[in-house]
Coordinates of C-alpha atoms in Angstrom, one line a residue:
M12 CA -61.7 -9.0 19.7
L13 CA -65.5 -10.5 18.8
K14 CA -66.9 -6.9 19.5
S15 CA -64.1 -5.1 17.3
K16 CA -65.2 -7.8 14.4
V17 CA -69.1 -7.0 14.9
Q18 CA -68.4 -3.7 14.8
K19 CA -66.5 -3.9 11.3
E20 CA -69.2 -5.5 10.2
L21 CA -71.9 -3.6 11.4
I22 CA -69.9 -0.4 10.0
S23 CA -69.8 -2.0 6.1
L24 CA -73.1 -3.5 6.7
F25 CA -74.5 0.5 6.9
F26 CA -72.2 1.5 4.1
I27 CA -73.6 -1.1 1.5
N28 CA -77.3 0.2 2.7
I29 CA -76.2 3.8 1.9
I30 CA -74.2 3.2 -0.9
S31 CA -77.2 1.4 -2.2
F32 CA -79.3 3.8 -1.3
I33 CA -77.7 6.7 -3.0
S34 CA -76.8 4.4 -6.6
N35 CA -80.5 3.5 -6.4
K36 CA -81.8 7.3 -6.0
M37 CA -79.2 8.4 -8.8
A38 CA -80.1 5.6 -11.1
R39 CA -84.0 7.0 -11.6
N40 CA -82.4 10.1 -12.6
V41 CA -80.9 8.8 -15.8
P42 CA -82.8 10.1 -18.9
T43 CA -84.1 6.8 -20.5
E44 CA -81.6 7.8 -23.8
E45 CA -78.8 7.9 -21.9
E46 CA -79.2 4.1 -19.9
P47 CA -77.4 2.4 -23.2
V48 CA -74.0 4.6 -22.2
L49 CA -74.3 4.0 -18.8
E50 CA -75.0 0.1 -19.7
R51 CA -71.8 0.4 -21.8
L52 CA -69.8 2.4 -19.1
L53 CA -70.3 0.2 -16.5
S54 CA -68.9 -3.0 -18.5
I55 CA -66.0 -0.5 -19.2
R56 CA -65.6 -0.2 -15.2
A57 CA -65.7 -3.9 -14.9
R58 CA -63.1 -4.6 -17.3
L59 CA -61.0 -1.9 -15.9
S60 CA -61.0 -3.2 -12.3
V61 CA -60.6 -6.6 -13.7
V62 CA -57.4 -5.3 -15.2
K63 CA -56.4 -3.5 -12.4
R64 CA -56.6 -6.2 -9.3
D65 CA -54.4 -8.1 -11.9
R66 CA -50.6 -8.3 -10.1
S67 CA -49.4 -11.7 -12.0
S68 CA -47.5 -8.8 -14.5
Y69 CA -47.3 -5.7 -14.9
L70 CA -49.2 -2.9 -17.0
K71 CA -49.0 -2.8 -20.4
L72 CA -50.5 0.2 -22.2
E73 CA -51.6 -2.1 -25.3
D74 CA -54.3 -3.0 -22.8
F75 CA -55.8 0.4 -22.2
L76 CA -55.5 2.4 -25.5
P77 CA -58.6 0.2 -26.8
I78 CA -60.0 1.1 -23.8
R79 CA -59.8 4.4 -24.1
Q80 CA -60.9 4.7 -27.4
E81 CA -64.3 3.0 -26.1
I82 CA -63.9 5.6 -23.4
E83 CA -63.9 8.5 -26.5
E84 CA -66.8 7.0 -27.8
E85 CA -69.1 6.6 -25.4
M86 CA -68.4 10.2 -24.1
Q87 CA -69.1 11.7 -27.6
K88 CA -72.3 9.9 -27.8
L89 CA -73.1 11.1 -24.0
S90 CA -72.1 14.3 -25.2
N91 CA -74.7 14.5 -28.4
L92 CA -77.3 13.4 -26.3
R93 CA -76.8 16.7 -24.0
G94 CA -76.8 19.0 -27.1
G95 CA -72.9 19.0 -27.6
H96 CA -72.1 20.1 -23.8
L97 CA -71.2 16.9 -21.7
L98 CA -70.3 18.5 -18.6
D99 CA -72.8 21.8 -17.5
E100 CA -73.0 23.7 -14.3
S101 CA -76.9 24.3 -14.7
R102 CA -77.6 20.5 -15.1
E103 CA -77.5 18.5 -11.9
L104 CA -75.1 15.5 -12.1
N105 CA -76.9 11.7 -12.7
R106 CA -75.6 8.2 -12.4
T107 CA -74.2 8.3 -16.0
D108 CA -71.8 11.4 -14.4
D109 CA -70.8 9.5 -11.6
V110 CA -69.6 6.0 -13.4
L111 CA -68.3 8.2 -16.4
D112 CA -65.7 10.3 -13.5
E113 CA -64.8 6.7 -12.2
V114 CA -63.7 5.1 -15.5
L115 CA -61.9 8.4 -16.2
Q116 CA -60.4 8.1 -12.9
M117 CA -59.6 4.5 -13.5
L118 CA -57.7 4.7 -16.5
S119 CA -56.3 7.8 -15.3
L120 CA -54.5 6.2 -12.6
S121 CA -53.8 3.5 -15.0
F122 CA -51.9 5.7 -17.4
L123 CA -50.5 7.0 -14.5
S124 CA -48.5 3.5 -13.4
L125 CA -47.3 3.4 -17.2
G126 CA -45.3 6.1 -16.4
K127 CA -47.7 8.5 -18.5
K128 CA -47.3 11.4 -16.3
R129 CA -46.9 14.2 -18.8
E130 CA -49.8 13.1 -21.0
G131 CA -53.6 14.5 -20.4
T132 CA -54.8 11.1 -20.1
A133 CA -53.3 11.1 -16.7
V134 CA -53.9 14.2 -15.6
Y135 CA -57.8 13.4 -14.7
S136 CA -57.1 11.8 -11.2
L137 CA -54.9 14.8 -10.4
V138 CA -57.5 17.6 -11.3
M139 CA -59.9 15.7 -9.7
A140 CA -57.5 15.1 -6.3
I141 CA -57.4 19.0 -6.5
K142 CA -61.2 19.9 -7.0
H143 CA -62.3 17.5 -3.8
I144 CA -59.1 19.1 -1.7
F145 CA -60.1 22.7 -3.5
D146 CA -64.2 22.1 -2.2
R147 CA -62.8 21.7 1.9
L148 CA -60.7 24.3 1.3
A149 CA -63.4 26.5 0.0
E150 CA -65.7 25.6 3.2
V151 CA -63.4 27.0 5.3
G152 CA -62.2 29.9 3.1
V153 CA -58.5 31.2 4.8
Y154 CA -54.9 29.8 4.3
E155 CA -51.6 31.8 4.0
E156 CA -50.5 31.7 0.5
E157 CA -48.0 29.7 1.0
Y158 CA -50.1 26.4 1.6
L159 CA -51.5 27.0 -1.4
K160 CA -48.4 27.0 -3.6
P161 CA -48.1 23.6 -3.7
Y162 CA -51.3 23.4 -5.5
K163 CA -50.6 26.1 -7.8
A164 CA -47.8 24.6 -9.1
K165 CA -49.8 21.7 -10.0
L166 CA -52.7 23.1 -11.8
D167 CA -49.6 25.1 -13.8
E168 CA -48.3 21.7 -14.5
I169 CA -51.8 20.6 -15.7
D170 CA -52.0 23.4 -17.8
T171 CA -49.1 23.1 -19.7
I172 CA -50.3 19.5 -20.1
L173 CA -53.5 20.5 -21.7
N174 CA -52.2 23.1 -23.7
G175 CA -49.5 20.3 -25.3
E176 CA -52.2 18.3 -25.7
N177 CA -54.2 20.7 -27.6
K178 CA -51.6 21.3 -30.4
C179 CA -51.0 17.5 -30.8
R180 CA -54.4 16.7 -31.0
E181 CA -54.1 13.0 -29.5
L182 CA -57.1 13.1 -27.5
T183 CA -60.7 13.9 -28.6
E184 CA -62.6 17.6 -28.3
T185 CA -64.7 15.7 -25.9
V186 CA -62.0 14.2 -23.3
M187 CA -60.3 17.9 -23.7
E188 CA -63.9 19.4 -22.8
V189 CA -63.8 17.4 -19.4
L190 CA -60.3 18.0 -18.5
R191 CA -60.2 21.4 -19.2
Y192 CA -64.1 22.1 -17.4
K193 CA -62.5 20.2 -14.3
Y194 CA -59.3 22.4 -14.3
M195 CA -61.4 25.8 -14.5
Q196 CA -63.4 24.6 -11.5
C197 CA -60.2 24.4 -10.0
K198 CA -58.7 28.0 -11.0
R199 CA -61.8 29.7 -9.9
I200 CA -62.3 28.2 -6.7
Y201 CA -58.1 29.1 -6.1
E202 CA -58.7 32.0 -7.2
N203 CA -61.3 33.2 -4.9
L204 CA -59.1 31.6 -2.2
L205 CA -56.6 34.1 -3.1
D206 CA -58.8 36.8 -3.2
T207 CA -59.6 36.0 0.4
I208 CA -56.1 35.9 1.5
H209 CA -55.5 39.1 0.0
E210 CA -58.4 41.1 1.8
V211 CA -56.3 40.8 5.0
S212 CA -54.1 43.9 5.7
P213 CA -50.4 43.4 6.0
E214 CA -51.0 44.8 9.9
L215 CA -53.3 42.0 10.7
I216 CA -51.2 39.1 9.1
P217 CA -49.6 38.1 12.5
V218 CA -53.0 37.4 14.0
R219 CA -54.2 35.1 10.9
N220 CA -51.4 33.0 11.4
K221 CA -51.9 32.2 15.0
L222 CA -56.2 31.8 13.9
L223 CA -54.7 29.7 11.6
R224 CA -52.2 27.3 14.1
I225 CA -55.3 27.3 15.9
R226 CA -56.5 25.4 13.0
R227 CA -54.0 23.0 12.5
H228 CA -53.7 22.0 15.6
L229 CA -57.2 21.4 16.0
T230 CA -57.0 19.1 12.9
S231 CA -54.0 17.2 14.0
V232 CA -56.2 16.4 17.3
C233 CA -59.2 15.2 15.5
C234 CA -57.1 13.2 12.9
R235 CA -56.1 11.1 15.9
N236 CA -58.1 7.9 16.4
E237 CA -59.3 9.1 20.2
Y238 CA -58.4 12.3 22.1
K239 CA -59.6 13.7 25.3
P240 CA -61.8 17.0 25.8
S241 CA -58.9 18.4 27.8
D242 CA -57.4 18.6 24.3
I243 CA -59.5 21.1 22.6
K244 CA -59.9 22.7 26.5
Q245 CA -56.3 24.0 25.7
I246 CA -57.3 25.0 22.0
Q247 CA -60.2 26.5 23.4
E248 CA -57.8 29.1 26.1
K249 CA -56.0 29.9 23.1
I250 CA -58.9 31.1 20.8
R251 CA -60.4 33.4 23.7
A252 CA -56.7 35.1 24.6
I253 CA -56.8 36.0 20.5
D254 CA -60.5 36.8 20.7
N255 CA -59.9 39.3 24.2
T256 CA -57.4 41.5 22.2
R257 CA -60.4 43.1 20.1
V258 CA -61.5 46.4 21.0
D259 CA -65.4 47.0 20.3
G260 CA -65.7 43.6 18.7
K261 CA -62.5 44.9 15.9
F262 CA -58.8 43.5 15.9
L263 CA -56.5 47.3 16.1
S264 CA -53.4 48.1 14.2
E265 CA -50.3 48.7 16.6
D266 CA -51.1 52.0 17.5
G267 CA -54.5 51.1 18.8
V268 CA -56.5 53.3 17.1
T269 CA -56.3 51.9 13.1
I270 CA -59.2 49.6 12.2
P271 CA -57.2 48.1 9.4
T272 CA -59.1 46.1 6.9
G273 CA -59.9 42.2 7.1
Q274 CA -61.9 42.2 10.0
A275 CA -64.7 40.1 8.5
V276 CA -62.3 37.8 7.6
L277 CA -60.4 37.4 10.7
V278 CA -63.9 37.1 12.6
N279 CA -65.4 35.1 10.6
L280 CA -62.6 32.8 11.3
L281 CA -62.6 33.6 14.8
E282 CA -66.6 32.0 15.3
Q283 CA -65.2 29.3 12.9
L284 CA -62.7 28.0 15.9
Y285 CA -65.4 28.6 18.3
Y286 CA -67.8 26.5 16.4
W287 CA -65.3 23.8 15.2
S288 CA -64.1 23.9 18.6
H289 CA -67.4 23.1 20.6
D290 CA -68.0 20.6 17.6
L291 CA -65.0 18.3 18.5
M292 CA -65.5 18.9 22.0
L293 CA -69.2 16.7 21.6
V294 CA -66.8 13.4 19.6
C295 CA -65.9 12.7 23.2
S296 CA -69.3 13.0 25.1
D297 CA -71.5 9.7 25.4
G298 CA -74.9 11.7 23.7
F299 CA -72.1 11.8 20.4
S300 CA -74.2 10.0 17.6
P301 CA -73.5 6.8 16.3
A302 CA -74.2 7.6 12.9
I303 CA -71.4 10.4 12.8
Q304 CA -69.4 8.2 14.5
T305 CA -69.8 5.0 12.0
I306 CA -68.3 7.7 9.3
R307 CA -65.8 8.7 11.7
E308 CA -64.5 5.2 12.0
R309 CA -64.6 4.7 8.3
L310 CA -62.6 7.5 7.7
L311 CA -59.9 6.9 10.3
S312 CA -59.4 3.5 8.8
I313 CA -59.1 4.9 5.1
K314 CA -56.9 7.6 6.4
S315 CA -54.8 4.8 8.8
Q316 CA -54.7 3.0 5.0
L317 CA -53.4 6.3 2.7
E318 CA -50.5 6.8 6.0
R319 CA -49.0 3.7 5.3
L320 CA -49.1 3.7 1.8
E321 CA -47.4 7.3 2.2
L322 CA -44.7 5.2 4.0
T323 CA -44.6 2.5 2.0
H324 CA -45.4 3.8 -1.8
K325 CA -41.9 3.9 -3.3
W326 CA -42.1 0.4 -3.3
T327 CA -45.5 -1.3 -3.1
L328 CA -47.9 1.2 -4.3
R329 CA -49.8 0.9 -8.1
Q330 CA -51.6 4.4 -8.4
T331 CA -54.8 2.2 -9.5
D332 CA -54.9 0.7 -5.7
L333 CA -55.7 4.6 -5.5
F334 CA -58.9 4.4 -6.8
T335 CA -60.1 2.2 -4.0
Y336 CA -59.7 5.1 -1.6
Q337 CA -61.1 7.6 -3.8
H338 CA -63.6 5.9 -4.6
Q339 CA -64.8 4.7 -0.8
L340 CA -64.4 8.7 -0.2
H341 CA -66.6 9.5 -2.8
D342 CA -69.2 7.3 -1.7
I343 CA -68.7 8.7 2.2
V344 CA -69.0 12.3 0.6
K345 CA -71.9 11.5 -1.2
M346 CA -74.3 10.4 1.7
R347 CA -74.6 14.3 2.5
Y348 CA -78.0 15.7 2.5
Q349 CA -78.9 17.6 -1.4
D350 CA -81.7 19.3 -1.9
E351 CA -83.3 17.7 -4.9
N352 CA -86.8 19.2 -4.3
G353 CA -85.7 22.5 -4.7
D354 CA -87.5 23.4 -1.4
S355 CA -84.5 25.2 -0.1
E356 CA -86.5 27.3 2.6
T357 CA -86.9 24.0 4.4
N358 CA -84.2 22.0 4.1
S359 CA -81.2 25.2 3.8
E360 CA -80.0 24.1 7.1
L361 CA -79.8 20.4 6.2
I362 CA -77.9 20.5 3.3
G363 CA -74.6 19.5 2.8
K364 CA -74.8 17.7 6.1
F365 CA -74.5 13.9 7.1
L366 CA -78.0 12.8 8.4
D367 CA -78.9 9.9 10.8
D368 CA -81.5 7.7 10.5
K369 CA -84.1 10.4 12.0
G370 CA -83.3 12.6 8.6
E371 CA -81.8 14.8 11.4
A372 CA -78.1 16.5 11.2
P373 CA -76.6 15.6 14.5
E374 CA -73.8 17.6 15.7
G375 CA -69.7 16.4 15.8
Q376 CA -69.9 17.0 11.6
T377 CA -66.8 18.8 12.0
I378 CA -64.3 15.9 12.5
L379 CA -65.9 14.4 9.2
E380 CA -65.4 17.3 7.3
F381 CA -61.3 17.4 8.9
L382 CA -60.9 13.8 8.1
L383 CA -62.1 14.3 4.5
H384 CA -59.5 17.0 4.2
K385 CA -56.7 15.0 5.1
C386 CA -57.4 11.7 2.9
Y387 CA -57.8 13.8 0.3
R388 CA -54.9 15.5 0.7
I389 CA -53.0 12.2 1.7
I390 CA -54.5 11.3 -2.4
F391 CA -53.0 14.5 -4.0
V392 CA -49.6 14.1 -2.1
L393 CA -49.0 10.4 -3.4
L394 CA -50.3 11.3 -6.6
S395 CA -48.1 14.6 -7.0
E396 CA -44.9 12.2 -5.8
S397 CA -45.6 9.3 -9.1
S398 CA -42.5 9.5 -10.8
P399 CA -43.0 9.4 -14.8
V400 CA -41.8 6.0 -14.6
S401 CA -43.3 2.5 -16.0
E402 CA -44.2 0.5 -13.3
A403 CA -42.3 -2.4 -15.1
L404 CA -39.3 -0.2 -14.7
A405 CA -40.0 1.2 -11.1
P406 CA -37.6 -1.4 -9.3
V407 CA -34.6 -0.3 -11.3
Y408 CA -35.4 3.9 -11.0
N409 CA -36.0 2.4 -7.0
Q410 CA -32.9 0.9 -6.9
L411 CA -30.9 4.2 -8.5
T412 CA -32.6 6.8 -6.3
T413 CA -31.4 4.9 -3.3
V414 CA -28.0 4.6 -4.3
R415 CA -28.0 8.0 -5.3
Q416 CA -29.5 8.9 -2.0
C417 CA -26.6 7.0 0.2
L418 CA -23.8 8.2 -2.0
L419 CA -24.7 11.4 -1.4
A420 CA -25.3 11.3 2.3
V421 CA -21.8 9.5 2.2
K422 CA -20.6 12.8 0.2
N423 CA -22.3 15.1 2.6
T424 CA -20.1 13.7 5.5
G425 CA -16.7 15.4 4.4
S426 CA -15.0 12.3 5.6
P427 CA -12.8 10.3 2.8
C428 CA -14.2 7.1 1.9
S429 CA -11.2 4.2 0.8
Q430 CA -11.9 1.6 -2.5
E431 CA -13.0 -0.7 -0.2
E432 CA -16.2 1.3 1.0
L433 CA -17.6 2.7 -2.1
Y434 CA -17.2 -0.9 -3.1
P435 CA -20.6 -2.0 -2.3
Y436 CA -22.1 1.3 -4.8
Q437 CA -19.5 0.5 -7.4
M438 CA -21.3 -3.3 -7.5
K439 CA -24.1 -2.5 -6.9
L440 CA -24.5 0.2 -10.0
A441 CA -22.7 -2.7 -12.2
S442 CA -25.9 -4.9 -11.5
I443 CA -27.9 -2.8 -12.1
E444 CA -25.9 -1.6 -15.7
N445 CA -26.0 -4.9 -16.7
L446 CA -29.8 -5.0 -16.7
R447 CA -29.4 -2.7 -19.9
K448 CA -29.0 -4.1 -23.4
N449 CA -28.1 -1.9 -25.8
G450 CA -28.1 1.0 -23.3
N451 CA -31.8 0.7 -22.7
F452 CA -33.6 -1.3 -19.7
Y453 CA -36.4 -3.7 -21.3
D454 CA -39.5 -5.0 -19.7
D455 CA -40.3 -9.1 -19.5
R456 CA -41.8 -9.0 -23.0
G457 CA -38.5 -7.2 -24.1
H458 CA -40.6 -4.3 -24.8
L459 CA -38.7 -0.6 -24.0
P460 CA -40.8 1.0 -20.4
E461 CA -41.5 4.5 -20.1
G462 CA -38.7 6.1 -18.1
Q463 CA -35.6 5.2 -19.7
A464 CA -34.1 8.9 -19.8
L465 CA -35.1 9.5 -16.4
C466 CA -33.5 5.9 -15.0
V467 CA -30.2 6.4 -17.7
D468 CA -29.6 10.1 -16.0
V469 CA -30.1 9.0 -12.2
L470 CA -27.5 5.6 -13.1
E471 CA -25.2 8.4 -14.8
E472 CA -25.2 10.9 -11.5
C473 CA -24.8 7.8 -9.3
Y474 CA -21.2 7.3 -11.3
L475 CA -20.5 11.3 -11.4
I476 CA -20.8 11.2 -7.4
L477 CA -18.9 8.3 -7.1
E478 CA -16.2 9.1 -8.8
S479 CA -15.9 12.3 -7.1
L480 CA -15.7 10.3 -4.0
R481 CA -13.1 8.3 -5.6
D482 CA -10.5 11.6 -6.2
A483 CA -11.4 13.1 -2.9
S484 CA -10.0 9.6 -1.7
E485 CA -6.8 10.1 -3.8
D486 CA -6.4 13.6 -2.9
T487 CA -6.2 12.3 0.5
K488 CA -3.7 9.9 0.0
S489 CA -1.6 12.1 -1.7
D490 CA -1.4 15.0 0.3

């Protein structure tokens, strides 16, 4: 127990030192003219943090509208200082960009908690979640089109929301510029991934799918708290089996003569699997880097907490809680080496790697990339599953969806139900109905929270299912 506590303290100290180092380094990159904006953004972030942590009452829209206006003003000032363009790919990000990103994410998550899912302000956190996932996907390169469909659906949904914001002009041009910029970054990565998919000939799809199944297997293994070398060796045997089907280094079609297109994509994926499996074997060895192990343990802890949220989020999650995890992951990503001096010849092998205290990039880093992707993917799922229902109305909505789920399960059994068996559902719906005043649900301050229509729709659907079950019961009696 004591050993575990000491290890946790050492991990925390390690991360505090690293994050402090990164923050100080980024602070030096802030131009003098941007410092007042940075100070005000830091003040806004502190205020948002206080509101986020306050669980004594539900979040209120009127608390966030003035803060949003302040953020928009600071963004406009920053844009003016940068010649009218807040974000530019040719310009290196600094501490001001980092704090602005944190502020926008916190505000976005707050609007999600308020049920404002279809507003531009709420979109930012989802765009950034997709961006982090796509950054990982771009490093790997090959996926099935089916795997990308959920992200494409979300990008289309975001595009619709942004187009709507352009028409109503509720958000300033600077805010829209940032949202559209982040969205286009995701769109470009998605299109590049799609191009890679289409490079592979249909004849080689079975081989590609086998390789991707092996990669998924590797991912599942490295996301465990512990695994054995034998777990990886089994996977390596499958990789070699596929490699042995090549003739002169090529994957042939069924006729054994034709060389289908997409060889480079599959060979690259095959080589990646060899490298990843070797790299993951090092995690089980005594010589595994303590620096990488420290980061790994932190990521496993974050993953474990996020997985618990996946199970309980319907009842316990306030979307603003996700910022804590996003912030921790962001700090870990920032620990990777970046070539700030432009000395690419010397440092090219280190770029994007996690370094140890000697300034070297230890082997075994693959496990960190897999864990980062896993954590970001869980955050994406949690954000995607959020309903356009205010936090104040969420308990009512959750009860209604649970009753609907139970009624549908009863209906799907096909067995007739007596009035006595249906009575508990009727009573529950009646108790929820009694919460309405003049047909609406109100919060504790007498305000109309977001999500009225959705709750009423689910309530009416429950009544319809209940009525159909009663009718089925009556028909059975008459027969």
